[in-house]
Short mmCIF file of C-alpha atoms and ligand atoms in Angstrom, two decimals:
data_model
loop_
_atom_site.label_atom_id
_atom_site.label_comp_id
_atom_site.label_asym_id
_atom_site.label_seq_id
_atom_site.Cartn_x
_atom_site.Cartn_y
_atom_site.Cartn_z
CA MET C 1 -36.23 -2.08 -28.44
CA SER C 2 -36.47 -4.73 -25.78
CA LEU C 3 -34.07 -6.27 -23.43
CA GLU C 4 -33.50 -9.85 -24.82
CA PRO C 5 -33.09 -12.42 -22.15
CA MET C 6 -29.49 -13.79 -21.85
CA SER C 7 -29.00 -17.43 -21.01
CA PRO C 8 -27.54 -18.21 -17.54
CA ASP C 9 -24.21 -19.06 -19.18
CA GLU C 10 -24.17 -15.93 -21.08
CA VAL C 11 -24.98 -13.95 -17.91
CA ARG C 12 -22.19 -15.62 -16.07
CA ALA C 13 -19.73 -15.18 -19.01
CA ARG C 14 -20.36 -11.55 -19.33
CA LEU C 15 -20.09 -10.83 -15.66
CA ALA C 16 -16.74 -12.89 -15.53
CA ARG C 17 -15.47 -10.87 -18.55
CA LEU C 18 -16.45 -7.56 -16.96
CA GLN C 19 -14.78 -8.56 -13.69
CA SER C 20 -11.62 -9.43 -15.36
CA ASP C 21 -10.99 -5.62 -15.78
CA ASP C 22 -11.06 -5.05 -11.97
CA LEU C 23 -8.43 -5.01 -9.50
CA PRO C 24 -7.91 -8.36 -7.73
CA THR C 25 -9.95 -8.52 -4.50
CA HIS C 26 -7.81 -11.32 -3.19
CA GLY C 27 -4.05 -12.16 -3.07
CA GLY C 28 -3.12 -9.18 -0.72
CA ARG C 29 -1.50 -7.10 -3.53
CA THR C 30 -4.31 -4.53 -3.61
CA LEU C 31 -3.25 -2.32 -0.76
CA ALA C 32 -6.49 -0.16 -0.45
CA TYR C 33 -10.23 -0.72 -0.93
CA VAL C 34 -10.12 -4.55 -0.23
CA TYR C 35 -8.88 -6.65 2.66
CA ASP C 36 -7.91 -10.29 2.32
CA GLY C 37 -7.48 -12.75 5.16
CA GLY C 38 -6.32 -15.41 2.78
CA LEU C 39 -8.67 -17.85 4.00
CA ALA C 40 -10.47 -19.21 0.93
CA ASP C 41 -12.84 -21.58 2.77
CA VAL C 42 -13.97 -18.82 5.10
CA ASP C 43 -14.51 -16.63 2.04
CA ARG C 44 -16.63 -19.09 0.37
CA LEU C 45 -18.68 -19.51 3.45
CA GLY C 46 -19.22 -15.73 3.66
CA ARG C 47 -20.43 -15.62 0.11
CA GLU C 48 -22.72 -18.56 0.62
CA ALA C 49 -24.32 -16.61 3.54
CA VAL C 50 -24.62 -13.40 1.49
CA ALA C 51 -26.41 -15.49 -1.23
CA ALA C 52 -28.68 -17.24 1.24
CA TYR C 53 -29.86 -14.00 2.77
CA ALA C 54 -29.71 -11.84 -0.35
CA ALA C 55 -33.54 -11.62 -0.66
CA THR C 56 -34.36 -11.01 2.95
CA ASN C 57 -35.42 -7.62 4.35
CA GLY C 58 -34.06 -6.37 7.56
CA LEU C 59 -36.57 -3.51 7.47
CA ASP C 60 -39.05 -5.49 9.76
CA PRO C 61 -37.52 -7.74 12.38
CA THR C 62 -40.75 -9.37 13.26
CA ALA C 63 -41.04 -10.69 9.54
CA PHE C 64 -37.44 -11.71 9.37
CA PRO C 65 -36.54 -12.68 12.89
CA SER C 66 -33.42 -14.41 12.01
CA VAL C 67 -32.02 -11.23 10.66
CA LEU C 68 -32.52 -9.57 14.06
CA THR C 69 -30.77 -12.54 15.67
CA LEU C 70 -27.74 -12.20 13.45
CA GLU C 71 -27.55 -8.58 14.03
CA ASN C 72 -27.74 -8.94 17.77
CA GLU C 73 -25.17 -11.68 17.83
CA VAL C 74 -22.72 -9.54 15.58
CA VAL C 75 -23.16 -6.58 17.73
CA GLY C 76 -22.72 -8.68 20.87
CA ARG C 77 -19.37 -9.95 19.44
CA THR C 78 -18.38 -6.38 18.79
CA CYS C 79 -19.18 -5.24 22.41
CA ASP C 80 -17.22 -8.21 23.70
CA LEU C 81 -14.19 -7.31 21.69
CA LEU C 82 -14.41 -3.38 22.61
CA ASP C 83 -14.78 -3.59 26.38
CA ALA C 84 -18.28 -2.43 26.19
CA PRO C 85 -20.30 -2.19 29.59
CA ALA C 86 -23.50 -4.11 29.87
CA SER C 87 -25.58 -1.02 28.76
CA THR C 88 -24.00 -0.97 25.37
CA VAL C 89 -26.19 -1.52 22.29
CA GLY C 90 -25.30 -1.14 18.53
CA THR C 91 -26.57 -1.25 14.98
CA VAL C 92 -25.05 -3.05 11.95
CA THR C 93 -24.77 -0.50 9.00
CA SER C 94 -23.72 -0.66 5.40
CA GLY C 95 -20.26 0.53 5.94
CA GLY C 96 -18.04 3.11 7.72
CA THR C 97 -19.52 6.12 6.16
CA GLU C 98 -23.10 5.10 7.21
CA SER C 99 -21.80 4.60 10.93
CA VAL C 100 -20.20 7.85 10.89
CA LEU C 101 -23.24 9.67 9.37
CA LEU C 102 -25.43 8.17 11.99
CA ALA C 103 -23.08 9.06 14.89
CA VAL C 104 -23.05 12.63 13.78
CA GLN C 105 -26.85 12.72 13.00
CA GLY C 106 -27.64 11.28 16.48
CA ALA C 107 -25.33 13.73 18.15
CA ARG C 108 -27.06 16.50 16.38
CA ASP C 109 -30.46 15.50 17.02
CA ALA C 110 -29.92 14.64 20.75
CA ARG C 111 -29.70 18.45 20.98
CA GLY C 112 -33.29 19.53 20.52
CA ASP C 113 -32.53 22.72 22.56
CA LEU C 114 -30.11 23.79 19.82
CA ARG C 115 -32.47 23.09 17.10
CA GLU C 116 -35.20 24.99 18.98
CA ALA C 117 -33.14 27.96 19.52
CA GLY C 118 -32.07 28.04 15.93
CA VAL C 119 -28.37 27.51 16.84
CA ARG C 120 -26.13 25.64 14.45
CA PRO C 121 -24.37 22.70 16.18
CA ARG C 122 -20.67 22.11 15.73
CA MET C 123 -18.32 19.24 16.14
CA VAL C 124 -14.65 19.17 16.93
CA LEU C 125 -12.39 17.00 14.66
CA PRO C 126 -8.62 16.56 14.24
CA SER C 127 -7.56 17.31 10.70
CA THR C 128 -6.68 13.68 10.07
CA ILE C 129 -10.26 12.44 10.75
CA HIS C 130 -11.88 10.61 7.72
CA ALA C 131 -13.57 12.66 5.22
CA ALA C 132 -16.91 10.74 6.10
CA PHE C 133 -17.15 13.21 9.00
CA LEU C 134 -17.05 16.13 6.45
CA LYS C 135 -19.73 14.38 4.47
CA ALA C 136 -21.85 14.23 7.72
CA ALA C 137 -21.17 17.98 8.45
CA HIS C 138 -22.42 18.71 4.91
CA TYR C 139 -25.53 16.43 5.04
CA TYR C 140 -26.56 17.49 8.52
CA ASP C 141 -25.45 20.88 8.50
CA VAL C 142 -23.32 20.58 11.47
CA GLU C 143 -20.29 22.90 11.61
CA ALA C 144 -17.03 20.97 11.27
CA VAL C 145 -14.33 22.56 13.55
CA VAL C 146 -11.16 21.04 12.08
CA VAL C 147 -8.16 21.11 14.47
CA PRO C 148 -4.57 20.83 13.10
CA VAL C 149 -2.88 17.61 14.32
CA GLY C 150 0.59 17.63 16.06
CA ALA C 151 3.82 16.84 14.52
CA ASP C 152 3.30 13.14 15.00
CA PHE C 153 -0.02 13.30 13.12
CA ARG C 154 -2.04 12.51 16.27
CA ALA C 155 -4.87 14.86 17.54
CA ASP C 156 -3.43 17.68 19.58
CA VAL C 157 -5.03 17.58 23.03
CA ASP C 158 -4.55 21.12 23.94
CA ALA C 159 -5.78 22.34 20.52
CA MET C 160 -8.83 20.11 20.71
CA ARG C 161 -9.63 21.24 24.20
CA ALA C 162 -9.33 24.97 23.16
CA ALA C 163 -11.54 24.20 20.12
CA VAL C 164 -14.23 22.74 22.50
CA GLU C 165 -14.00 25.35 24.98
CA ALA C 166 -14.25 28.17 22.38
CA ASP C 167 -18.07 27.15 22.36
CA PRO C 168 -18.97 24.16 24.48
CA HIS C 169 -22.62 24.74 24.44
CA ARG C 170 -22.94 24.34 20.71
CA THR C 171 -20.42 21.42 20.45
CA VAL C 172 -22.40 18.18 20.00
CA LEU C 173 -19.60 15.80 19.29
CA VAL C 174 -15.85 15.30 19.49
CA ALA C 175 -14.28 12.62 17.13
CA VAL C 176 -10.92 10.83 17.09
CA SER C 177 -9.42 7.94 15.20
CA ALA C 178 -8.14 4.62 16.01
CA PRO C 179 -6.26 4.79 13.78
CA SER C 180 -6.39 7.52 11.08
CA TYR C 181 -6.76 6.25 7.57
CA ALA C 182 -4.09 8.55 6.21
CA HIS C 183 -1.21 8.17 8.63
CA GLY C 184 -2.15 4.99 10.40
CA VAL C 185 -1.79 6.31 13.95
CA VAL C 186 -4.12 6.14 16.88
CA ASP C 187 -5.17 9.51 18.46
CA PRO C 188 -4.84 10.15 22.35
CA VAL C 189 -8.19 8.79 22.91
CA ALA C 190 -8.31 8.93 26.68
CA GLU C 191 -7.22 12.67 26.86
CA VAL C 192 -9.55 13.80 24.06
CA ALA C 193 -12.57 11.84 25.65
CA ALA C 194 -11.63 13.39 29.01
CA VAL C 195 -12.03 16.90 27.50
CA ALA C 196 -15.43 15.98 25.90
CA ALA C 197 -16.81 14.37 29.07
CA ALA C 198 -15.78 17.55 31.12
CA HIS C 199 -18.22 19.40 28.88
CA GLY C 200 -20.89 16.68 28.67
CA VAL C 201 -20.26 16.33 25.02
CA ARG C 202 -20.29 13.09 23.03
CA CYS C 203 -16.94 11.39 21.96
CA HIS C 204 -16.93 9.07 19.01
CA VAL C 205 -13.97 6.84 18.11
CA ASP C 206 -13.66 6.10 14.55
CA ALA C 207 -12.16 2.62 14.63
CA CYS C 208 -13.59 1.77 11.32
CA ILE C 209 -10.27 0.41 10.02
CA GLY C 210 -8.53 -0.52 13.26
CA GLY C 211 -11.34 -1.79 15.45
CA TRP C 212 -10.89 -5.39 14.54
CA VAL C 213 -7.07 -5.33 14.62
CA LEU C 214 -6.13 -3.30 17.79
CA PRO C 215 -7.80 -5.52 20.39
CA TYR C 216 -5.99 -8.40 19.09
CA ALA C 217 -2.78 -6.51 18.76
CA ARG C 218 -3.03 -5.78 22.37
CA ARG C 219 -3.59 -9.54 23.20
CA LEU C 220 -0.41 -10.30 21.13
CA GLY C 221 1.52 -8.04 23.61
CA ARG C 222 1.89 -5.04 21.44
CA ALA C 223 1.60 -1.54 23.05
CA VAL C 224 -1.90 -0.20 22.29
CA PRO C 225 -3.09 2.75 24.50
CA PRO C 226 -6.70 2.56 25.83
CA TRP C 227 -9.20 3.69 23.20
CA THR C 228 -12.29 1.37 23.63
CA PHE C 229 -15.18 1.68 25.91
CA GLU C 230 -12.56 1.08 28.52
CA VAL C 231 -12.09 4.96 28.27
CA GLU C 232 -14.98 6.61 30.29
CA GLY C 233 -15.77 9.42 28.08
CA VAL C 234 -16.00 7.43 24.93
CA THR C 235 -19.68 7.33 23.93
CA SER C 236 -19.81 5.70 20.69
CA ILE C 237 -17.33 3.65 18.20
CA SER C 238 -17.56 2.51 14.79
CA VAL C 239 -15.93 -0.56 13.42
CA ASP C 240 -16.02 -1.76 9.93
CA LEU C 241 -16.45 -5.54 9.39
CA HIS C 242 -15.79 -5.42 5.79
CA LYS C 243 -12.23 -4.28 6.48
CA TYR C 244 -10.22 -6.13 9.05
CA ALA C 245 -12.89 -8.61 10.12
CA TYR C 246 -12.43 -9.81 6.47
CA ALA C 247 -16.07 -9.93 5.89
CA PRO C 248 -17.74 -9.43 2.49
CA LYS C 249 -18.44 -5.77 1.52
CA GLY C 250 -21.42 -4.07 3.09
CA THR C 251 -21.07 -4.05 6.99
CA SER C 252 -19.92 -1.84 9.67
CA VAL C 253 -21.08 -1.80 13.52
CA LEU C 254 -22.01 1.48 15.21
CA LEU C 255 -21.95 0.97 19.09
CA HIS C 256 -23.43 3.40 21.54
CA ARG C 257 -22.57 3.27 25.31
CA THR C 258 -26.33 3.38 26.21
CA PRO C 259 -29.71 2.97 24.66
CA ALA C 260 -30.29 6.62 25.28
CA LEU C 261 -27.45 7.74 23.29
CA ARG C 262 -28.66 5.71 20.32
CA ARG C 263 -32.26 6.69 20.55
CA PRO C 264 -32.01 9.91 18.25
CA GLN C 265 -30.54 7.68 15.55
CA TYR C 266 -33.70 5.90 15.16
CA PHE C 267 -36.36 7.20 12.78
CA ALA C 268 -40.14 6.58 13.04
CA ASN C 269 -42.88 7.82 10.85
CA ALA C 270 -46.63 6.70 11.22
CA ASP C 271 -48.01 9.75 9.42
CA TRP C 272 -48.66 8.37 5.89
CA PRO C 273 -51.18 5.70 4.68
CA GLY C 274 -48.61 2.90 4.40
CA TYR C 275 -46.82 0.75 7.13
CA THR C 276 -45.39 2.54 9.99
CA MET C 277 -41.77 3.17 8.92
CA LEU C 278 -39.27 2.35 11.53
CA ASN C 279 -35.65 2.63 10.70
CA THR C 280 -32.47 2.08 12.53
CA THR C 281 -30.17 3.15 9.76
CA LEU C 282 -30.14 5.34 6.64
CA GLN C 283 -31.46 2.43 4.74
CA SER C 284 -35.06 1.27 5.03
CA THR C 285 -35.36 -1.86 3.02
CA LYS C 286 -32.04 -3.64 3.71
CA SER C 287 -30.68 -6.89 2.54
CA GLY C 288 -29.76 -9.39 5.27
CA GLY C 289 -27.03 -10.64 2.91
CA PRO C 290 -24.06 -8.55 3.95
CA LEU C 291 -24.89 -9.14 7.72
CA ALA C 292 -25.31 -12.81 7.19
CA GLY C 293 -21.94 -12.82 5.38
CA ALA C 294 -20.18 -11.01 8.23
CA TRP C 295 -21.93 -13.35 10.79
CA ALA C 296 -20.70 -16.24 8.98
CA VAL C 297 -17.11 -15.01 8.60
CA LEU C 298 -16.94 -13.80 12.23
CA ASN C 299 -17.97 -17.26 13.70
CA ALA C 300 -15.86 -19.16 11.10
CA ILE C 301 -12.74 -17.29 12.15
CA GLY C 302 -13.30 -16.99 15.80
CA ASP C 303 -10.97 -15.19 18.42
CA ASP C 304 -7.99 -17.67 17.77
CA GLY C 305 -8.42 -17.16 13.95
CA TYR C 306 -8.31 -13.31 14.37
CA LEU C 307 -5.42 -13.41 16.74
CA ASP C 308 -3.50 -15.34 14.11
CA LEU C 309 -4.69 -13.02 11.24
CA THR C 310 -3.51 -10.07 13.40
CA ARG C 311 -0.11 -11.68 14.17
CA ARG C 312 0.38 -12.20 10.43
CA VAL C 313 -0.57 -8.78 9.27
CA LEU C 314 1.54 -7.04 12.01
CA ASP C 315 4.48 -9.22 11.27
CA GLY C 316 4.20 -8.10 7.72
CA VAL C 317 3.89 -4.50 8.80
CA ASP C 318 7.16 -5.10 10.86
CA THR C 319 8.90 -6.48 7.86
CA VAL C 320 7.91 -3.62 5.52
CA VAL C 321 8.75 -0.92 8.29
CA ALA C 322 12.22 -2.45 8.80
CA ALA C 323 12.84 -2.55 5.02
CA VAL C 324 11.64 0.99 4.50
CA ARG C 325 13.98 2.26 7.22
CA ASP C 326 16.87 0.90 5.02
CA LEU C 327 15.58 2.04 1.64
CA ASP C 328 16.89 5.26 0.12
CA GLY C 329 14.09 7.17 -1.59
CA LEU C 330 11.14 6.51 0.67
CA ALA C 331 10.63 7.07 4.38
CA LEU C 332 7.84 6.32 6.86
CA VAL C 333 5.69 9.33 7.67
CA ALA C 334 4.92 7.96 11.10
CA PRO C 335 5.59 4.68 12.87
CA PRO C 336 2.46 2.67 12.25
CA ASP C 337 0.17 1.81 15.22
CA SER C 338 -1.73 -0.74 13.15
CA THR C 339 -1.84 -2.14 9.60
CA LEU C 340 -1.55 1.13 7.65
CA LEU C 341 1.57 2.68 6.36
CA ALA C 342 2.12 6.20 4.86
CA LEU C 343 5.32 6.59 2.92
CA ALA C 344 6.86 9.87 1.72
CA ALA C 345 9.45 10.42 -1.01
CA ASP C 346 12.86 12.06 -0.38
CA GLY C 347 13.07 14.29 -3.60
CA SER C 348 15.23 11.61 -5.57
CA CYS C 349 11.79 10.26 -6.77
CA ASP C 350 8.14 11.01 -6.23
CA VAL C 351 5.53 8.80 -4.74
CA PHE C 352 3.41 9.18 -7.92
CA THR C 353 5.94 7.35 -10.01
CA VAL C 354 6.70 4.93 -7.40
CA ALA C 355 2.92 4.06 -7.45
CA ASP C 356 3.12 3.57 -11.19
CA GLU C 357 6.19 1.39 -10.91
CA LEU C 358 4.48 -0.72 -8.21
CA ALA C 359 1.39 -1.03 -10.46
CA GLU C 360 3.84 -2.42 -13.32
CA LEU C 361 4.54 -5.07 -10.70
CA ASP C 362 0.87 -5.77 -9.96
CA TRP C 363 0.93 -4.11 -6.45
CA LEU C 364 -1.60 -1.35 -6.00
CA ALA C 365 -0.61 1.49 -3.55
CA GLN C 366 -2.90 4.55 -3.21
CA PRO C 367 -1.45 8.05 -3.70
CA GLN C 368 -2.34 10.67 -1.07
CA LEU C 369 -2.07 14.20 -2.23
CA THR C 370 -0.36 17.19 -0.60
CA HIS C 371 -2.58 18.51 2.29
CA ALA C 372 -2.16 21.24 4.68
CA GLY C 373 1.45 21.88 3.66
CA ARG C 374 2.45 18.21 4.11
CA PRO C 375 3.87 16.52 1.11
CA PRO C 376 2.11 13.68 -0.82
CA THR C 377 2.50 10.04 0.43
CA LEU C 378 1.85 6.58 -0.66
CA HIS C 379 -0.84 4.59 1.34
CA LEU C 380 -0.38 0.87 2.02
CA SER C 381 -3.17 -1.02 3.83
CA LEU C 382 -1.56 -4.43 4.40
CA SER C 383 -3.78 -7.53 4.73
CA ALA C 384 -3.19 -10.89 6.45
CA ALA C 385 -2.76 -12.31 2.89
CA THR C 386 -0.12 -9.79 1.96
CA ASP C 387 3.20 -11.24 1.16
CA ALA C 388 5.39 -8.63 2.98
CA THR C 389 8.65 -10.05 1.59
CA GLY C 390 7.22 -9.90 -1.94
CA LEU C 391 5.95 -6.38 -1.17
CA VAL C 392 9.42 -5.30 0.08
CA ALA C 393 11.02 -6.62 -3.14
CA ALA C 394 8.55 -4.75 -5.24
CA LEU C 395 9.08 -1.48 -3.22
CA ARG C 396 12.86 -1.81 -3.84
CA THR C 397 12.44 -2.35 -7.58
CA ALA C 398 9.78 0.41 -7.86
CA VAL C 399 11.88 2.84 -6.03
CA ALA C 400 14.94 2.15 -8.02
CA ALA C 401 13.06 2.61 -11.36
CA ALA C 402 11.39 5.80 -9.94
CA ARG C 403 14.75 7.22 -9.02
CA GLU C 404 16.06 6.25 -12.51
CA ARG C 405 13.23 8.27 -14.19
CA GLY C 406 13.26 11.04 -11.62
CA PRO C 407 10.29 12.74 -10.35
CA VAL C 408 7.48 13.81 -12.72
CA ARG C 409 8.28 17.35 -13.96
CA ILE C 410 5.31 19.74 -14.71
CA ASP C 411 5.84 22.53 -17.23
CA PRO C 412 6.00 25.90 -15.16
CA ASP C 413 3.43 27.35 -17.62
CA VAL C 414 1.04 24.56 -16.54
CA VAL C 415 1.76 25.11 -12.89
CA ALA C 416 0.84 28.77 -13.25
CA PHE C 417 -2.22 27.88 -15.30
CA VAL C 418 -3.55 25.49 -12.60
CA ALA C 419 -2.84 27.97 -9.87
CA ALA C 420 -4.97 30.47 -11.67
CA LEU C 421 -7.95 28.36 -12.13
CA ASP C 422 -10.90 29.23 -9.90
CA PRO C 423 -12.98 26.15 -9.27
CA ALA C 424 -16.05 28.14 -8.39
CA THR C 425 -16.41 29.50 -11.98
CA LEU C 426 -15.27 26.49 -13.97
CA GLY C 427 -17.93 25.65 -16.51
CA ASP C 428 -18.64 22.32 -18.18
CA GLU C 429 -16.82 23.10 -21.30
CA GLU C 430 -13.64 24.08 -19.31
CA LEU C 431 -13.90 21.12 -17.28
CA ASP C 432 -14.24 18.77 -20.38
CA GLY C 433 -11.10 20.54 -21.73
CA LEU C 434 -9.15 19.95 -18.49
CA LEU C 435 -10.22 16.41 -18.28
CA ALA C 436 -9.20 15.90 -21.90
CA ALA C 437 -5.83 17.41 -21.32
CA LEU C 438 -5.32 15.01 -18.22
CA GLY C 439 -6.37 12.07 -20.42
CA LEU C 440 -9.42 11.41 -18.26
CA ALA C 441 -12.07 12.07 -20.85
CA ALA C 442 -14.84 9.38 -20.58
CA GLY C 443 -14.96 6.57 -23.17
CA ALA C 444 -17.55 7.18 -25.96
CA ASP C 445 -19.31 3.93 -25.17
CA GLY C 446 -20.31 5.19 -21.82
CA GLY C 447 -17.66 2.95 -20.24
CA ALA C 448 -14.75 3.99 -18.13
CA PRO C 449 -12.10 6.02 -20.00
CA ALA C 450 -9.04 4.34 -21.24
CA LEU C 451 -6.87 5.68 -18.31
CA PRO C 452 -3.40 6.87 -19.09
CA GLU C 453 -0.95 3.83 -18.76
CA ARG C 454 0.91 5.70 -16.00
CA MET C 455 -1.04 8.01 -13.62
CA GLY C 456 2.03 9.94 -12.40
CA GLU C 457 1.51 13.02 -14.51
CA VAL C 458 -2.25 13.16 -13.58
CA ASN C 459 -1.50 12.86 -9.95
CA ALA C 460 1.30 15.30 -10.01
CA LEU C 461 -0.95 17.80 -11.75
CA LEU C 462 -3.91 17.16 -9.22
CA ASP C 463 -1.31 17.52 -6.47
CA LEU C 464 -0.65 21.12 -7.45
CA ALA C 465 -4.48 21.82 -7.50
CA SER C 466 -6.24 23.10 -4.42
CA PRO C 467 -8.61 20.60 -2.64
CA ARG C 468 -11.58 22.63 -4.10
CA LEU C 469 -10.16 22.38 -7.62
CA ARG C 470 -9.45 18.52 -7.19
CA GLU C 471 -13.07 18.15 -5.94
CA ALA C 472 -14.48 20.06 -9.01
CA LEU C 473 -12.21 18.13 -11.51
CA LEU C 474 -12.84 14.71 -10.13
CA THR C 475 -16.52 15.31 -9.53
CA ALA C 476 -16.81 16.27 -13.15
CA PHE C 477 -14.75 13.14 -14.12
CA LEU C 478 -17.16 10.95 -12.08
CA ASP C 479 -20.20 12.78 -13.62
CA ARG C 480 -18.82 11.91 -17.16
CA LEU C 481 -18.31 8.27 -16.08
CA ALA C 482 -21.82 7.74 -14.91
CA ARG C 483 -23.77 7.65 -18.14
CA PRO C 484 -26.47 5.20 -18.88
CA VAL C 485 -25.80 2.41 -21.34
CA ARG C 486 -29.05 2.48 -23.53
CA LEU C 487 -30.37 -0.13 -25.82
CA ALA C 488 -32.26 2.37 -27.83
CA PRO C 489 -30.86 5.82 -28.66
CA ALA C 490 -32.85 8.27 -26.89
CA ASP C 491 -34.21 11.25 -28.91
CA PRO C 492 -31.80 14.10 -28.19
CA ALA C 493 -34.64 16.71 -28.92
CA GLU C 494 -36.35 15.52 -25.69
CA SER C 495 -33.42 16.14 -23.42
CA GLY C 496 -33.40 18.97 -20.99
CA GLY C 497 -30.96 21.92 -21.15
C1 LIG T 1 -12.85 3.10 5.58
C2 LIG T 1 -13.00 4.29 6.67
C3 LIG T 1 -14.12 4.99 6.90
C4 LIG T 1 -15.30 4.80 5.89
O1 LIG T 1 -15.76 3.68 5.69
P1 LIG T 1 -16.47 3.06 4.40
O2 LIG T 1 -16.82 1.68 4.69
O3 LIG T 1 -15.51 3.26 3.16
O4 LIG T 1 -17.75 3.93 4.15
C5 LIG T 1 -14.31 5.93 7.96
N1 LIG T 1 -13.23 5.95 8.65
C6 LIG T 1 -12.13 5.36 8.63
C7 LIG T 1 -10.85 5.53 9.59
C8 LIG T 1 -11.92 4.47 7.52
O5 LIG T 1 -10.77 3.79 7.39
#
């Protein structure tokens, strides 16, 4: 069976039809995953640049010197924004997770003494740190020492200090957020960085989501405590361009205060018969497309443009915050320091039903499940393109409908059943059964499952599950989703066990 060529029109039509099932990337109603500046011309320019550079390879800057120039200019722009001293250097990566992975890997590998002694490195993290750090801990075998945050959801300085001082020698990194994804608040960066500096430990600020907002918020006269390289003890910062710089997907910047701090991030290998492999990131061959897209968008928007976009999105946040304060049913979990809101329900409704009702109105909010004894919330990342008045109206309608319906009720037998499940011992058959019971069995055609019309029940059930059980179930779900679409049926006799 062979792959018959499609005509260009067929290719375009098929892609367009497939994309029509996706959430809208523009319009400001998708309040997670995507960020829309609402500037159609800039967007088009960004895409043109991605396309123009799609085939280039950032692997070798001597072969594609223009890619190096674009990277150095984007890094320079980021340095300007984040009060970086002249010594600061950086790297453009594929996204926030890659920036975080490299920050952790570099911190680990800077400590050859620990490696030689066979001692496992550790890093101290507030419990609200992005899960990318836990992925890094997993990949690089760095112990994650997770410290509970205070009642205000910010890193607890005394607890962070105690955690560092419990074993300063083995501590290779301390990290904080500006702001945290889940609650939208900025950690006490200066205080935590001082703790790290006192012990000669690196301090990374994860500003993946706030790094392109907070400096402009400050210029607009809003209260933003110091968190950039202005703070002495900060050694590295990550900022995603594909979030609030409104660049196309696929770029983040990782800055280090000095080249020496960045050095262990680099990988070189000349010990094979091919080219000497020199890599600055996890990727080796690396499209110049996303970088060129980000460069185009940064330059097209400029400082005044970002100031304006930041004013718009923060005005929107103010509008939603004021409305939620007057709204029975939902409450802010913490006053937002940036563009992210976390809302909790008061018992007259639940956040999962509110999310379903919002979806009915074509607004996507992201449920965040119970964690560390704290109730589930609804996450809203506003964009400059978000119509805050429209969002407020939708929230009012959704909450009224959710109160009318009442919270999702789960049968006590099911609650007991879920509580008794041990994720470590669940086999594939049981997982298949559980997924089917949740309405999450994969489609027979290898495509996405027809998800339940309303996700409230699924979310309410997942909310009862432990983090380990959620991981097991959703990993099984993802595994079932990822099945090749074959033209020729493969011989099942040849498949492995
Ligand atoms: C989005 C985000 C990340 C991870 O970034 P990706 O681009 O999704 O890989 C890390 N930290 C924070 C605070 C984020 O908001």
